[in-house]
Amino acid sequence: MAKTLTKILQDIDLSPQVESVGRVTAFGDGIVFAQGLDDLQAGELVDLGHDQFGLALNLEEDQVGIVAIGSIKDLKAGDTIRRTGQILSVGVSDKILGRVVNALGKPIDGQGELKTKKQLPLERIAPGVISRESVNQPLQTGIKAIDAMIPIGRGQRELIIGDRSTGKTAIALGTILNQADQGVICVYVCIGQKASSLALSKQILEERGALDYTTIVAATASASAAEQFLAPYAGQSIAEYFLAQGKDVLIVFDDLTKHAQAYREISLLLRRPSGREAYPGDVFYLHSRLLERACKLNADHGGGSITALPIIETQANDVSAYIPTNVISITDGQIYLETDLFNAGVKPAINVGLSVSRVGSAAQVKAMKQVAGSMKLDLAQFRELEAFAQFSADLDAKTKAQLDRGIRVNEILKQGWDQPLSVPKQVAVIFAAVNGHLDQVQEDKVKLWEQEFLNHLETKGIKIIKAIEQQAQLTESLEKKLTDLIKTFNQLHQDWLVSMQETVTIPAKG
Amino acid sequence: MLKVTITTAHALSDSQLQKIKKAVTAKYGKKVDFIQELDQQVLGGIKLQLGSREIDATLQAKLMQIKDQLVKHA
């Protein structure tokens, strides 16, 4: 022991230390202006003394602007601050799953220290074209409306956009809950949200066992603007740690509107020139460099993927505002949520007409493609006729049948946000809807029908479910078995059916 | 115009001060403005701040170095 001590003492380098220092000229609102620090690099960590650090963002000829990370105490004008020579990094290891960390990777869930294996810089360059391949695997959200008509693939960026309280976070959390048996690691980045909302989300994830494969990066509303600005990049670096291991990762940014506002705050305090809506000129780059890091890598580079679900909050459904249009142009599609639909009881309140997935059916299992192919068209036709619903007594039989079909398909698409459905069950339910087996069921009994049918599948239809899962498509024999199962089920519940009349039915789509 | 701050624990003698001024002016050439500071906390040695570069050869810095290394290898 003494020998080691002597050795340590002998090895210490006691030659004069040469450091680059600066003198604080102004400090306020979380921004430090300093003179000196001539050779400071952009994005470098600056030591503000007393174990506090700042990020150098403004490099001017005679002064530097440094954003303080966290709250700063004991700093005053005239103090000496030093370069660290390091760029901002976050410590990662496999143990980060199940933990809640702040924007710097420090755990804030009170469950002890986090042993880190690697330090990954927050700012990294996205993978190049050569290392990528096109998205070909589905990311199952468990939500029928999305998996059927706006399918998301692993490696895609799909924007969730809507007004406040339309269910944006619910879709993201529902997707995380559905990844339990999909082998996908989840990162939930919380930017500017209420701490109480985050606590509730965390509790739900924990109760459903989803926290075991999720990391939460939290920069809630009381965190400094710098932390809110850095949190998404920290989350992305954590996701890239797992990407490098060849895993599939889902990252949710909730939400990027508050992220842009935090960046605007920092930029204005740094006296950078402001542009439209007082946002700085590089607010597009702020989001594009973040979202470009979500990708699907080819087999040579591990074959992993990062799927990004950024969330943007619009004001009064205005998708042509500055930040929404920016992010829409970056992502590979959007899920558009509307307040009117939400208030009318359509949950998830997805506007299927305006929502799009630019990856589309390349990321869908064949079984789903078979049944959902015509659903979007059915719903579009229904929407056109919806205005005539009030005249239903005066319509011709065929239009009435179309309306009835549309109403029932709409009912089927309603879903509890925390009730994800596996693909085979989704396929079975949608198959029933598009092939007219629900046309006989009373409108207000459709949800009940679905619930009981899912139970029925669990008991009597378990073989069919397994077959769909294994074969990933609906063969003719499977279709016949499924049809028979549905017909028997309908027989059992005669009291839910409308009284038998002469009706013209729309031919079932195969 | 280079501003140089010399910090020591005890006042420097004239000859010591001249040596330092000569060395700094020789290296930097331009007009140099020297400021002397006394700080008991540095315990010994000398700290030179030349513009934004700080050369720290004080006893305090050496002791801090030893402390950091011991903590690191503890």
PDB file of N, CA and C in Angstrom, chain A residues 171-221:
ATOM      1  N   ILE A 171     -50.133   8.626 -27.658  1.00  0.00           N
ATOM      2  CA  ILE A 171     -49.712   7.758 -28.770  1.00  0.00           C
ATOM      3  C   ILE A 171     -48.278   7.305 -28.549  1.00  0.00           C
ATOM      4  N   ALA A 172     -47.414   8.251 -28.147  1.00  0.00           N
ATOM      5  CA  ALA A 172     -46.011   7.893 -27.935  1.00  0.00           C
ATOM      6  C   ALA A 172     -45.870   6.870 -26.816  1.00  0.00           C
ATOM      7  N   LEU A 173     -46.565   7.107 -25.710  1.00  0.00           N
ATOM      8  CA  LEU A 173     -46.470   6.164 -24.583  1.00  0.00           C
ATOM      9  C   LEU A 173     -47.073   4.820 -24.945  1.00  0.00           C
ATOM     10  N   GLY A 174     -48.187   4.852 -25.680  1.00  0.00           N
ATOM     11  CA  GLY A 174     -48.805   3.596 -26.108  1.00  0.00           C
ATOM     12  C   GLY A 174     -47.839   2.778 -26.958  1.00  0.00           C
ATOM     13  N   THR A 175     -47.100   3.470 -27.827  1.00  0.00           N
ATOM     14  CA  THR A 175     -46.119   2.777 -28.661  1.00  0.00           C
ATOM     15  C   THR A 175     -45.024   2.169 -27.806  1.00  0.00           C
ATOM     16  N   ILE A 176     -44.569   2.915 -26.803  1.00  0.00           N
ATOM     17  CA  ILE A 176     -43.528   2.382 -25.917  1.00  0.00           C
ATOM     18  C   ILE A 176     -44.049   1.136 -25.195  1.00  0.00           C
ATOM     19  N   LEU A 177     -45.308   1.204 -24.737  1.00  0.00           N
ATOM     20  CA  LEU A 177     -45.879   0.053 -24.032  1.00  0.00           C
ATOM     21  C   LEU A 177     -45.929  -1.173 -24.929  1.00  0.00           C
ATOM     22  N   ASN A 178     -46.118  -0.956 -26.233  1.00  0.00           N
ATOM     23  CA  ASN A 178     -46.260  -2.091 -27.147  1.00  0.00           C
ATOM     24  C   ASN A 178     -44.927  -2.740 -27.503  1.00  0.00           C
ATOM     25  N   GLN A 179     -43.804  -2.106 -27.100  1.00  0.00           N
ATOM     26  CA  GLN A 179     -42.506  -2.657 -27.505  1.00  0.00           C
ATOM     27  C   GLN A 179     -42.012  -3.740 -26.554  1.00  0.00           C
ATOM     28  N   ALA A 180     -42.870  -4.147 -25.629  1.00  0.00           N
ATOM     29  CA  ALA A 180     -42.443  -5.094 -24.593  1.00  0.00           C
ATOM     30  C   ALA A 180     -41.845  -6.370 -25.171  1.00  0.00           C
ATOM     31  N   ASP A 181     -42.509  -6.931 -26.195  1.00  0.00           N
ATOM     32  CA  ASP A 181     -42.024  -8.196 -26.735  1.00  0.00           C
ATOM     33  C   ASP A 181     -41.462  -8.017 -28.139  1.00  0.00           C
ATOM     34  N   GLN A 182     -41.121  -6.781 -28.484  1.00  0.00           N
ATOM     35  CA  GLN A 182     -40.639  -6.527 -29.836  1.00  0.00           C
ATOM     36  C   GLN A 182     -39.128  -6.391 -29.881  1.00  0.00           C
ATOM     37  N   GLY A 183     -38.474  -6.421 -28.721  1.00  0.00           N
ATOM     38  CA  GLY A 183     -37.026  -6.292 -28.709  1.00  0.00           C
ATOM     39  C   GLY A 183     -36.540  -4.905 -29.072  1.00  0.00           C
ATOM     40  N   VAL A 184     -37.377  -3.900 -28.830  1.00  0.00           N
ATOM     41  CA  VAL A 184     -36.986  -2.526 -29.150  1.00  0.00           C
ATOM     42  C   VAL A 184     -36.713  -1.778 -27.851  1.00  0.00           C
ATOM     43  N   ILE A 185     -35.591  -1.078 -27.821  1.00  0.00           N
ATOM     44  CA  ILE A 185     -35.256  -0.284 -26.639  1.00  0.00           C
ATOM     45  C   ILE A 185     -35.863   1.105 -26.817  1.00  0.00           C
ATOM     46  N   CYS A 186     -36.361   1.681 -25.753  1.00  0.00           N
ATOM     47  CA  CYS A 186     -37.043   2.974 -25.876  1.00  0.00           C
ATOM     48  C   CYS A 186     -36.325   4.058 -25.078  1.00  0.00           C
ATOM     49  N   VAL A 187     -36.287   5.250 -25.651  1.00  0.00           N
ATOM     50  CA  VAL A 187     -35.772   6.420 -24.945  1.00  0.00           C
ATOM     51  C   VAL A 187     -36.861   7.475 -25.008  1.00  0.00           C
ATOM     52  N   TYR A 188     -37.283   7.964 -23.853  1.00  0.00           N
ATOM     53  CA  TYR A 188     -38.330   8.993 -23.831  1.00  0.00           C
ATOM     54  C   TYR A 188     -37.689  10.284 -23.350  1.00  0.00           C
ATOM     55  N   VAL A 189     -37.606  11.274 -24.250  1.00  0.00           N
ATOM     56  CA  VAL A 189     -36.995  12.547 -23.886  1.00  0.00           C
ATOM     57  C   VAL A 189     -38.099  13.539 -23.571  1.00  0.00           C
ATOM     58  N   CYS A 190     -38.066  14.078 -22.355  1.00  0.00           N
ATOM     59  CA  CYS A 190     -39.128  14.954 -21.908  1.00  0.00           C
ATOM     60  C   CYS A 190     -38.564  16.370 -21.862  1.00  0.00           C
ATOM     61  N   ILE A 191     -39.089  17.268 -22.695  1.00  0.00           N
ATOM     62  CA  ILE A 191     -38.537  18.619 -22.767  1.00  0.00           C
ATOM     63  C   ILE A 191     -39.601  19.618 -22.338  1.00  0.00           C
ATOM     64  N   GLY A 192     -39.368  20.297 -21.240  1.00  0.00           N
ATOM     65  CA  GLY A 192     -40.276  21.368 -20.843  1.00  0.00           C
ATOM     66  C   GLY A 192     -41.640  20.921 -20.361  1.00  0.00           C
ATOM     67  N   GLN A 193     -41.816  19.646 -20.068  1.00  0.00           N
ATOM     68  CA  GLN A 193     -43.119  19.179 -19.576  1.00  0.00           C
ATOM     69  C   GLN A 193     -43.227  19.437 -18.078  1.00  0.00           C
ATOM     70  N   LYS A 194     -44.440  19.310 -17.564  1.00  0.00           N
ATOM     71  CA  LYS A 194     -44.615  19.445 -16.123  1.00  0.00           C
ATOM     72  C   LYS A 194     -44.022  18.223 -15.447  1.00  0.00           C
ATOM     73  N   ALA A 195     -43.389  18.442 -14.303  1.00  0.00           N
ATOM     74  CA  ALA A 195     -42.806  17.310 -13.588  1.00  0.00           C
ATOM     75  C   ALA A 195     -43.900  16.333 -13.172  1.00  0.00           C
ATOM     76  N   SER A 196     -45.095  16.842 -12.889  1.00  0.00           N
ATOM     77  CA  SER A 196     -46.179  15.944 -12.477  1.00  0.00           C
ATOM     78  C   SER A 196     -46.595  15.039 -13.629  1.00  0.00           C
ATOM     79  N   SER A 197     -46.635  15.579 -14.853  1.00  0.00           N
ATOM     80  CA  SER A 197     -46.997  14.738 -16.010  1.00  0.00           C
ATOM     81  C   SER A 197     -45.953  13.664 -16.215  1.00  0.00           C
ATOM     82  N   LEU A 198     -44.676  14.038 -16.067  1.00  0.00           N
ATOM     83  CA  LEU A 198     -43.623  13.060 -16.255  1.00  0.00           C
ATOM     84  C   LEU A 198     -43.705  11.975 -15.196  1.00  0.00           C
ATOM     85  N   ALA A 199     -44.007  12.384 -13.960  1.00  0.00           N
ATOM     86  CA  ALA A 199     -44.125  11.398 -12.881  1.00  0.00           C
ATOM     87  C   ALA A 199     -45.232  10.413 -13.200  1.00  0.00           C
ATOM     88  N   LEU A 200     -46.339  10.917 -13.737  1.00  0.00           N
ATOM     89  CA  LEU A 200     -47.460  10.040 -14.092  1.00  0.00           C
ATOM     90  C   LEU A 200     -47.050   9.079 -15.205  1.00  0.00           C
ATOM     91  N   SER A 201     -46.387   9.613 -16.226  1.00  0.00           N
ATOM     92  CA  SER A 201     -45.945   8.758 -17.338  1.00  0.00           C
ATOM     93  C   SER A 201     -45.001   7.682 -16.838  1.00  0.00           C
ATOM     94  N   LYS A 202     -44.076   8.084 -15.979  1.00  0.00           N
ATOM     95  CA  LYS A 202     -43.105   7.124 -15.462  1.00  0.00           C
ATOM     96  C   LYS A 202     -43.810   6.030 -14.667  1.00  0.00           C
ATOM     97  N   GLN A 203     -44.814   6.439 -13.907  1.00  0.00           N
ATOM     98  CA  GLN A 203     -45.535   5.470 -13.092  1.00  0.00           C
ATOM     99  C   GLN A 203     -46.239   4.456 -13.974  1.00  0.00           C
ATOM    100  N   ILE A 204     -46.865   4.944 -15.060  1.00  0.00           N
ATOM    101  CA  ILE A 204     -47.572   4.040 -15.963  1.00  0.00           C
ATOM    102  C   ILE A 204     -46.594   3.068 -16.607  1.00  0.00           C
ATOM    103  N   LEU A 205     -45.450   3.592 -17.064  1.00  0.00           N
ATOM    104  CA  LEU A 205     -44.456   2.714 -17.692  1.00  0.00           C
ATOM    105  C   LEU A 205     -43.966   1.663 -16.711  1.00  0.00           C
ATOM    106  N   GLU A 206     -43.787   2.096 -15.463  1.00  0.00           N
ATOM    107  CA  GLU A 206     -43.275   1.181 -14.445  1.00  0.00           C
ATOM    108  C   GLU A 206     -44.285   0.087 -14.148  1.00  0.00           C
ATOM    109  N   GLU A 207     -45.556   0.497 -14.006  1.00  0.00           N
ATOM    110  CA  GLU A 207     -46.597  -0.478 -13.677  1.00  0.00           C
ATOM    111  C   GLU A 207     -46.745  -1.530 -14.755  1.00  0.00           C
ATOM    112  N   ARG A 208     -46.554  -1.119 -16.015  1.00  0.00           N
ATOM    113  CA  ARG A 208     -46.733  -2.071 -17.108  1.00  0.00           C
ATOM    114  C   ARG A 208     -45.431  -2.774 -17.472  1.00  0.00           C
ATOM    115  N   GLY A 209     -44.399  -2.561 -16.642  1.00  0.00           N
ATOM    116  CA  GLY A 209     -43.135  -3.237 -16.897  1.00  0.00           C
ATOM    117  C   GLY A 209     -42.374  -2.686 -18.082  1.00  0.00           C
ATOM    118  N   ALA A 210     -42.778  -1.503 -18.563  1.00  0.00           N
ATOM    119  CA  ALA A 210     -42.108  -0.958 -19.744  1.00  0.00           C
ATOM    120  C   ALA A 210     -40.833  -0.226 -19.375  1.00  0.00           C
ATOM    121  N   LEU A 211     -40.691   0.144 -18.113  1.00  0.00           N
ATOM    122  CA  LEU A 211     -39.504   0.915 -17.714  1.00  0.00           C
ATOM    123  C   LEU A 211     -38.239   0.068 -17.821  1.00  0.00           C
ATOM    124  N   ASP A 212     -38.385  -1.250 -17.821  1.00  0.00           N
ATOM    125  CA  ASP A 212     -37.209  -2.126 -17.896  1.00  0.00           C
ATOM    126  C   ASP A 212     -36.429  -1.932 -19.182  1.00  0.00           C
ATOM    127  N   TYR A 213     -37.099  -1.515 -20.247  1.00  0.00           N
ATOM    128  CA  TYR A 213     -36.388  -1.343 -21.515  1.00  0.00           C
ATOM    129  C   TYR A 213     -36.443   0.111 -21.973  1.00  0.00           C
ATOM    130  N   THR A 214     -36.723   1.016 -21.025  1.00  0.00           N
ATOM    131  CA  THR A 214     -36.836   2.431 -21.387  1.00  0.00           C
ATOM    132  C   THR A 214     -35.898   3.274 -20.547  1.00  0.00           C
ATOM    133  N   THR A 215     -35.335   4.305 -21.157  1.00  0.00           N
ATOM    134  CA  THR A 215     -34.606   5.323 -20.408  1.00  0.00           C
ATOM    135  C   THR A 215     -35.372   6.619 -20.555  1.00  0.00           C
ATOM    136  N   ILE A 216     -35.532   7.347 -19.450  1.00  0.00           N
ATOM    137  CA  ILE A 216     -36.211   8.638 -19.545  1.00  0.00           C
ATOM    138  C   ILE A 216     -35.162   9.731 -19.368  1.00  0.00           C
ATOM    139  N   VAL A 217     -35.072  10.656 -20.326  1.00  0.00           N
ATOM    140  CA  VAL A 217     -34.183  11.813 -20.215  1.00  0.00           C
ATOM    141  C   VAL A 217     -35.085  12.999 -19.907  1.00  0.00           C
ATOM    142  N   ALA A 218     -34.920  13.576 -18.730  1.00  0.00           N
ATOM    143  CA  ALA A 218     -35.887  14.577 -18.287  1.00  0.00           C
ATOM    144  C   ALA A 218     -35.276  15.964 -18.177  1.00  0.00           C
ATOM    145  N   ALA A 219     -35.862  16.935 -18.875  1.00  0.00           N
ATOM    146  CA  ALA A 219     -35.531  18.353 -18.684  1.00  0.00           C
ATOM    147  C   ALA A 219     -36.889  19.027 -18.544  1.00  0.00           C
ATOM    148  N   THR A 220     -37.463  18.923 -17.346  1.00  0.00           N
ATOM    149  CA  THR A 220     -38.822  19.412 -17.154  1.00  0.00           C
ATOM    150  C   THR A 220     -38.855  20.944 -17.180  1.00  0.00           C
ATOM    151  N   ALA A 221     -40.044  21.490 -16.963  1.00  0.00           N
ATOM    152  CA  ALA A 221     -40.231  22.932 -17.143  1.00  0.00           C
ATOM    153  C   ALA A 221     -39.346  23.771 -16.237  1.00  0.00           C
TER     154      ALA A 221
END
